[in-house]
Amino acid sequence: MTAATAPAPRPAARQQPVPWTGLAWVTWRQHRAGLTGTAVVLGGLSLYLLVTGLLVRGSADSVSSQTPKVISALVLLLPVLIGSFTGAPLLARELETGTFRYAWTQGCGRRRWAIAKLALLAGALTVTAGAFSAIFSWYIQPFIADGQLPALKPLVFGLHGVAFAAWTLAAFSIAAFAGTLIRRTVPALAASLAAVAGLELATTLLLRQHYLTPLTTHGGVPGMPPSLLSGGSWVLSSWTTGPGGRLVSQDIINQAEGRFRYSPNPAAFSAWLTQHHFTQWWTYQPQSRFWPFQLIEGGWLLALSITMIAVTVWLVRHAQ
Amino acid sequence: MTIIDCARLGKRYGRSWALRDCSLAIPGGQFVALVGPNGAGKTTLLQIAVGLITPTEGTVTVLGCEAAGSPGALDRIAFVAQDAPLYQNLPVGDMLRVAAHMNQRWDPQLARTRLAELAIPQRQKVASLSGGQQAQLALTIALARRPELLVLDEPLAMLDPLARHDFMAAVLAAVAEDGLSVIMSSHVLAELERAADYLILVSKGRIQVAGEVDDLLSHHRLLTGPTAQTDKQAERMSVVHARRGGSQSHLLVRAPAADPGPAGWESRPVGLEELVLAYLREPGVAALPGPTADGPSRATIGPSKGVRA
Amino acid sequence: MVIDKEADSHSRPSSPIQFQLDPGSGLPTYVQLIRQVEHALRLGYLKPGDQLPTVKETVAALAINPNTVLKAYRDLETRGLAVGRPGQGTFVDGTLGKVALPQLAALRRTLLTWLGTAAEAGLDDDAMDALFSSALRDFSRSRGGSAGAPARQAPGDRRGSRGDNAEGVA
């Protein structure tokens, strides 16, 4: 080595922390396989939806509701899968393989490193998921307008608006937390899949209907809501009251329903009800509440995600 | 500058103590060998020093006045953990770029030059490098950070003899060139003997020996003489370890350098490995620096904690 | 792996000699380095003005502490065999042979006579060696200061930071 290649004098002590841009590159380089995989999957699906959507719009026939139901079911799984498979190995792999002993002794420090990883991937996933759900909303529009898929119904609600992106973010943050806590990729993956799926089920079946107090109305006959509710309202429950407001037993209603099911006169059942002074009540959430509900759900999922990410960073700071 | 300063340091896992009551004042600018049997607590001590583990009791400061694990300490200390952790799926070039982006201070030319000397191609995946090459890569990354202190946890364990030699040569060349301080642990002393300025022996979670190698060696001798006189000698001197035969015995003693030894007894200097083995056989005895009020100084061998008769 | 100070390749070391280590010899490392320099001087591999191997080269080749090399070079300087030039390295500055060759030859004859007497008295090689070493030790001690060579029994004082107890082979 000549004098030119002799080591330069050691640079002065650092003045400021390691820049975020550098850590962003590191995160990208380490996880680009996962990110590009996600992009490919969603991109491919988007392409399919675009093509199919154009065909559906172009065709003059009435739209068949079969295909979107299958797609929807598939797409409903995506937030859980994408979020968990991206989030669970994020920190668990480093803890498993021992590379954290390298990463946490570099100049950037473990807190900044963890925040960079979590924030970048959370952001990238949310944006990608949001873009996808916009395309999906466009695709599903004709079916909703047709009245076949009420926007608030469980199968559909989580697929567009902000819910899709919010659930992806939530799944990611829960999986990242699980990975940091459990320190092993595969158990963390299993745990987060179970946890997020459980949360989604609980939300869909129990929580969502109570975001705003359900509206009540009466009219129509059992099994057929009044026209007020048509066009995408989410019917929650229904009961019949007799004179004086007493609840009529379901057996009587079922019997009557059976009698009138094949009646050629559609108004016969209605007339029977009026004759007995029966009133049919309905609780429902109107379609107009779609966006408020989306924002409420998106809101608490966002809060949950931020909390999970904060707790994960705290765990990293105090890990041994 | 004291490179590592700890007082009554202890780390407990559940019921058992990995380290207990450890007090050290390790001077900088030296090659410090940290030796001891497997499971003695060397890794725990090193990981506390670099901020990966927080101690249960006691205090530790590094590089003079930085808290272990603080941003200032992280910046100036480079650590290579056991098994040289690296991102296996990255090519070598990208691994270097990752390291460059994770640190404020980085010397890309040093990294490139070293890798060229080692004939490690930048395109090759880390996973496909040999054990020796991965250890050298981890060392390259550590050195390219231009640290003030290099901490190595059993870096030679998985290496073949040639790789071990090359690794030690690389570390020592950096010491020669840069004035780097190095702390390296190993459970094989022979490899460190030629390299070490300062020795720390950890055994069963406690520090048994700590001092400059020159001082340690000049203050210990092996006396050979009649067994009948052994007890009498043991009363006069600090005996570290005694081996008695029927009529002849060997005493490894701690004595000032100029001490001619008892009359009629043969006396010879001891080697480092011999000395360490003797202490390992006698857990109750220690050779630690005496208390110094004025900070780091040359290690003076303090009174022994136990005299074997 | 030799790290060279030369611009090109590993094929142009800075010195005519290269150091080797004998781990089994029992001699402290720095003593071995000193002996190799003296040996090379005697045999003509080194001449005054030649550069001794750089610290960095030696450390890279032998994986020893740099202070060991510094100590050996300082010792050679003390005895006038070498001189350090800042920024350039350490260079040979003198010659051995403070003792004239005829005198060496005479001493050798005396020694051989003594060995003959010892053999007649029944001592084998090891006994002669032990006797000689012990007498040399006592002689050096009485001469005042360090225990001399053969440093097989010298204290392990091998780092440059300790200036006392300068060891050496005359």
Coordinates of C-alpha atoms in Angstrom, one line a residue, chain A:
Chain A
M1 CA 0.0 0.0 0.0
T2 CA 1.3 3.4 -0.9
A3 CA 0.9 6.5 1.2
A4 CA -2.2 7.2 -0.9
T5 CA -3.9 4.1 0.4
A6 CA -2.8 4.4 4.0
P7 CA -5.8 4.8 6.2
A8 CA -7.1 8.3 6.5
P9 CA -7.1 9.7 10.0
R10 CA -10.2 8.6 11.9
P11 CA -13.1 11.0 11.2
A12 CA -14.2 13.1 14.1
A13 CA -16.9 11.9 16.5
R14 CA -20.3 11.9 15.0
Q15 CA -22.3 15.0 15.0
Q16 CA -25.7 13.7 14.0
P17 CA -27.5 10.4 13.9
V18 CA -27.5 8.0 10.9
P19 CA -29.9 9.5 8.2
W20 CA -33.2 7.9 7.6
T21 CA -32.6 7.6 3.9
G22 CA -29.8 5.2 4.5
L23 CA -31.9 3.0 6.7
A24 CA -34.7 3.2 4.2
W25 CA -32.4 1.7 1.6
V26 CA -31.3 -1.0 4.0
T27 CA -34.9 -1.9 4.7
W28 CA -35.7 -2.0 1.0
R29 CA -32.7 -4.1 0.2
Q30 CA -33.5 -6.6 2.9
H31 CA -37.2 -6.9 2.2
R32 CA -37.5 -6.2 -1.5
A33 CA -38.5 -9.8 -2.2
G34 CA -41.5 -9.5 0.0
L35 CA -42.5 -6.1 -1.3
T36 CA -42.1 -7.0 -4.9
G37 CA -44.0 -10.2 -4.3
T38 CA -46.8 -8.3 -2.8
A39 CA -46.8 -5.8 -5.7
V40 CA -46.8 -8.7 -8.2
V41 CA -49.7 -10.4 -6.6
L42 CA -51.8 -7.3 -6.2
G43 CA -50.7 -6.1 -9.6
G44 CA -51.7 -9.3 -11.3
L45 CA -55.1 -9.3 -9.5
S46 CA -55.6 -5.6 -10.5
L47 CA -54.9 -6.4 -14.1
Y48 CA -57.5 -9.2 -13.9
L49 CA -60.0 -6.9 -12.3
L50 CA -59.4 -4.2 -14.8
V51 CA -60.0 -6.5 -17.7
T52 CA -63.0 -8.2 -16.2
G53 CA -64.5 -4.9 -15.1
L54 CA -64.2 -3.5 -18.6
L55 CA -65.9 -6.6 -20.0
V56 CA -68.7 -6.4 -17.5
R57 CA -69.3 -2.7 -18.2
G58 CA -69.1 -3.2 -21.9
S59 CA -71.6 -6.1 -21.9
A60 CA -75.3 -5.2 -22.1
D61 CA -76.4 -8.3 -20.1
S62 CA -77.3 -8.0 -16.5
V63 CA -74.3 -8.8 -14.4
S64 CA -74.0 -12.1 -12.9
S65 CA -73.2 -12.0 -9.2
Q66 CA -71.4 -15.3 -9.1
T67 CA -67.9 -14.2 -10.1
P68 CA -67.5 -11.3 -7.9
K69 CA -68.5 -13.3 -4.9
V70 CA -65.7 -15.8 -5.5
I71 CA -63.2 -13.0 -6.1
S72 CA -64.4 -11.2 -3.1
A73 CA -63.9 -14.1 -0.8
L74 CA -60.4 -14.5 -2.1
V75 CA -59.6 -10.8 -1.8
L76 CA -60.9 -10.8 1.7
L77 CA -58.0 -13.1 2.7
L78 CA -55.4 -10.7 1.3
P79 CA -55.0 -8.3 4.1
V80 CA -54.5 -11.1 6.6
L81 CA -52.0 -12.9 4.4
I82 CA -50.1 -9.9 3.1
G83 CA -49.9 -8.3 6.5
S84 CA -48.9 -11.4 8.3
F85 CA -46.3 -12.7 5.8
T86 CA -44.7 -9.4 5.6
G87 CA -44.8 -8.5 9.3
A88 CA -44.1 -11.7 11.1
P89 CA -40.6 -12.3 9.7
L90 CA -39.6 -8.7 9.9
L91 CA -38.0 -8.8 13.3
A92 CA -38.4 -12.4 14.1
R93 CA -35.9 -13.5 11.4
E94 CA -33.2 -11.2 12.8
L95 CA -33.8 -12.5 16.3
E96 CA -33.9 -16.1 15.1
T97 CA -30.8 -16.0 13.0
G98 CA -28.8 -13.9 15.4
T99 CA -28.2 -11.0 12.9
F100 CA -29.8 -8.7 15.5
R101 CA -26.4 -8.9 17.3
Y102 CA -25.0 -7.2 14.2
A103 CA -27.8 -4.8 13.6
W104 CA -28.2 -3.5 17.1
T105 CA -24.5 -2.8 17.5
Q106 CA -24.2 -0.6 14.5
G107 CA -24.0 3.2 14.8
C108 CA -27.7 3.8 13.9
G109 CA -28.9 2.1 17.1
R110 CA -31.8 -0.3 17.4
R111 CA -34.6 2.2 17.9
R112 CA -34.0 4.1 14.7
W113 CA -33.4 0.8 12.9
A114 CA -36.7 -0.7 14.1
I115 CA -38.7 2.5 13.3
A116 CA -37.2 2.7 9.8
K117 CA -38.1 -0.9 9.1
L118 CA -41.6 -0.8 10.5
A119 CA -42.6 2.7 9.2
L120 CA -41.3 2.0 5.7
L121 CA -43.0 -1.3 5.2
A122 CA -46.2 -0.2 6.9
G123 CA -46.3 2.8 4.6
A124 CA -45.5 0.8 1.5
L125 CA -48.1 -1.9 2.3
T126 CA -50.8 0.6 3.1
V127 CA -50.3 2.6 -0.1
T128 CA -50.2 -0.6 -2.2
A129 CA -53.2 -2.0 -0.5
G130 CA -55.0 1.3 -0.9
A131 CA -54.3 1.5 -4.6
F132 CA -55.5 -2.1 -5.0
S133 CA -58.7 -1.5 -3.1
A134 CA -59.4 1.6 -5.3
I135 CA -59.2 -0.6 -8.4
F136 CA -61.4 -3.2 -6.6
S137 CA -63.9 -0.6 -5.8
W138 CA -64.1 0.4 -9.4
Y139 CA -64.5 -3.2 -10.4
I140 CA -67.3 -3.9 -7.8
Q141 CA -69.3 -0.8 -8.6
P142 CA -71.7 -2.3 -11.1
F143 CA -72.6 -5.1 -8.8
I144 CA -73.3 -2.8 -5.9
A145 CA -75.4 -0.5 -8.1
D146 CA -77.3 -3.5 -9.2
G147 CA -78.2 -4.1 -5.6
Q148 CA -76.7 -7.6 -5.5
L149 CA -73.9 -6.7 -3.1
P150 CA -74.9 -4.4 -0.3
A151 CA -71.9 -2.3 0.4
L152 CA -72.1 -2.7 4.1
K153 CA -72.4 -6.4 4.1
P154 CA -69.5 -8.3 5.6
L155 CA -68.2 -9.8 2.4
V156 CA -68.1 -6.5 0.7
F157 CA -67.3 -4.0 3.3
G158 CA -63.7 -5.0 3.9
L159 CA -62.8 -4.9 0.3
H160 CA -63.0 -1.3 -0.6
G161 CA -63.1 2.1 0.8
V162 CA -60.3 2.4 3.4
A163 CA -61.0 -0.9 5.2
F164 CA -58.8 -3.0 2.9
A165 CA -55.8 -0.9 3.5
A166 CA -56.5 -0.5 7.2
W167 CA -56.8 -4.2 7.7
T168 CA -53.6 -4.8 5.8
L169 CA -51.8 -2.3 8.0
A170 CA -53.3 -3.8 11.2
A171 CA -52.4 -7.3 10.2
F172 CA -48.8 -6.1 9.5
S173 CA -48.4 -4.4 12.8
I174 CA -49.9 -7.2 14.8
A175 CA -47.6 -9.7 13.0
A176 CA -44.5 -7.5 13.5
F177 CA -45.4 -7.3 17.2
A178 CA -45.9 -11.1 17.4
G179 CA -42.6 -11.6 15.7
T180 CA -40.7 -9.4 18.1
L181 CA -42.4 -11.0 21.1
I182 CA -42.1 -14.7 20.1
R183 CA -38.8 -14.3 18.3
R184 CA -39.5 -17.1 15.9
T185 CA -40.9 -16.6 12.4
V186 CA -43.1 -19.6 12.0
P187 CA -44.9 -19.5 15.4
A188 CA -45.2 -15.7 15.0
L189 CA -46.8 -16.2 11.6
A190 CA -49.3 -18.7 13.0
A191 CA -50.1 -16.6 16.0
S192 CA -50.7 -13.4 13.9
L193 CA -52.8 -15.2 11.3
A194 CA -55.0 -16.5 14.1
A195 CA -55.1 -13.2 15.9
V196 CA -55.9 -11.1 12.8
A197 CA -58.5 -13.6 11.5
G198 CA -60.1 -13.7 14.9
L199 CA -60.2 -10.0 15.1
E200 CA -61.7 -9.7 11.6
L201 CA -64.4 -12.2 12.5
A202 CA -65.2 -10.5 15.7
T203 CA -65.4 -7.2 14.0
T204 CA -67.6 -8.4 11.2
L205 CA -70.0 -10.4 13.3
L206 CA -70.2 -8.4 16.5
L207 CA -68.6 -5.0 16.4
R208 CA -69.3 -3.4 13.1
Q209 CA -73.0 -3.3 13.4
H210 CA -72.7 -1.1 16.5
Y211 CA -70.5 1.7 15.1
L212 CA -73.6 3.8 14.9
T213 CA -76.9 3.0 16.5
P214 CA -78.9 0.9 14.1
L215 CA -82.1 2.5 12.6
T216 CA -85.4 0.9 13.1
T217 CA -88.3 0.9 10.8
H218 CA -91.4 -1.2 10.2
G219 CA -93.1 -2.4 7.1
G220 CA -92.9 -5.2 4.6
V221 CA -93.4 -8.8 5.4
P222 CA -91.1 -11.3 7.1
G223 CA -88.4 -12.2 4.7
M224 CA -88.9 -9.2 2.6
P225 CA -87.9 -5.8 3.8
P226 CA -89.7 -2.7 2.9
S227 CA -88.5 -0.8 -0.1
L228 CA -86.8 1.7 2.1
L229 CA -84.3 -0.9 2.9
S230 CA -83.6 -2.0 -0.6
G231 CA -80.6 -0.7 -2.5
G232 CA -77.9 -1.9 -0.2
S233 CA -79.0 -1.5 3.3
W234 CA -77.6 -3.9 5.8
V235 CA -80.4 -5.7 7.6
L236 CA -79.4 -6.7 11.0
S237 CA -82.5 -8.2 12.6
S238 CA -86.2 -8.4 12.2
W239 CA -89.1 -9.3 14.4
T240 CA -92.9 -9.2 14.4
T241 CA -95.1 -7.6 17.0
G242 CA -98.8 -8.1 17.5
P243 CA -101.5 -5.7 18.8
G244 CA -100.3 -3.8 21.9
G245 CA -96.6 -4.3 20.8
R246 CA -96.3 -7.8 22.1
L247 CA -93.7 -9.9 20.4
V248 CA -95.2 -12.6 18.2
S249 CA -93.6 -16.0 18.5
Q250 CA -91.5 -17.1 15.6
D251 CA -93.4 -20.3 15.1
I252 CA -96.5 -18.5 14.2
I253 CA -94.6 -16.4 11.7
N254 CA -92.9 -19.4 10.2
Q255 CA -96.2 -21.2 9.8
A256 CA -97.7 -18.2 8.1
E257 CA -94.7 -17.9 5.9
G258 CA -95.0 -21.4 4.8
R259 CA -98.6 -20.9 3.9
F260 CA -98.0 -17.9 1.8
R261 CA -94.8 -18.9 0.2
Y262 CA -96.3 -20.2 -3.0
S263 CA -99.3 -18.0 -3.1
P264 CA -99.8 -16.4 -6.4
N265 CA -100.8 -13.2 -4.8
P266 CA -97.9 -11.4 -3.4
A267 CA -100.0 -9.1 -1.3
A268 CA -101.8 -11.9 0.4
F269 CA -99.2 -12.3 3.2
S270 CA -99.2 -8.6 3.7
A271 CA -103.0 -8.6 4.0
W272 CA -102.9 -11.4 6.5
L273 CA -100.5 -9.5 8.7
T274 CA -102.6 -6.4 8.6
Q275 CA -105.7 -8.5 9.4
H276 CA -104.0 -9.8 12.6
H277 CA -102.6 -6.4 13.5
F278 CA -99.1 -7.7 13.1
T279 CA -96.3 -5.3 12.4
Q280 CA -92.9 -6.3 11.0
W281 CA -90.0 -4.4 12.5
W282 CA -86.5 -4.1 11.1
T283 CA -83.2 -2.8 12.4
Y284 CA -80.7 -1.9 9.7
Q285 CA -77.8 0.2 8.8
P286 CA -78.5 2.3 5.7
Q287 CA -76.2 2.4 2.8
S288 CA -75.6 6.0 3.4
R289 CA -73.6 5.1 6.4
F290 CA -71.0 3.3 4.3
W291 CA -68.4 5.9 4.5
P292 CA -68.9 6.9 8.1
F293 CA -68.5 3.2 8.9
Q294 CA -65.4 2.9 6.8
L295 CA -63.9 5.9 8.6
I296 CA -64.7 4.6 12.0
E297 CA -63.3 1.2 11.2
G298 CA -60.3 2.7 9.5
G299 CA -59.8 5.0 12.4
W300 CA -59.7 2.4 15.1
L301 CA -57.6 0.1 13.0
L302 CA -55.1 2.9 12.4
A303 CA -55.0 3.6 16.1
L304 CA -54.5 -0.1 16.8
S305 CA -51.7 -0.3 14.3
I306 CA -49.9 2.7 15.6
T307 CA -50.1 1.3 19.1
M308 CA -48.8 -2.1 18.0
I309 CA -45.9 -0.5 16.2
A310 CA -45.1 1.6 19.2
V311 CA -45.2 -1.4 21.5
T312 CA -43.0 -3.3 19.0
V313 CA -40.4 -0.5 19.1
W314 CA -40.5 -0.5 22.8
L315 CA -39.9 -4.2 22.9
V316 CA -36.9 -3.8 20.6
R317 CA -35.5 -1.1 22.8
H318 CA -35.7 -3.3 25.9
A319 CA -34.9 -6.7 24.4
Q320 CA -31.9 -8.6 25.6

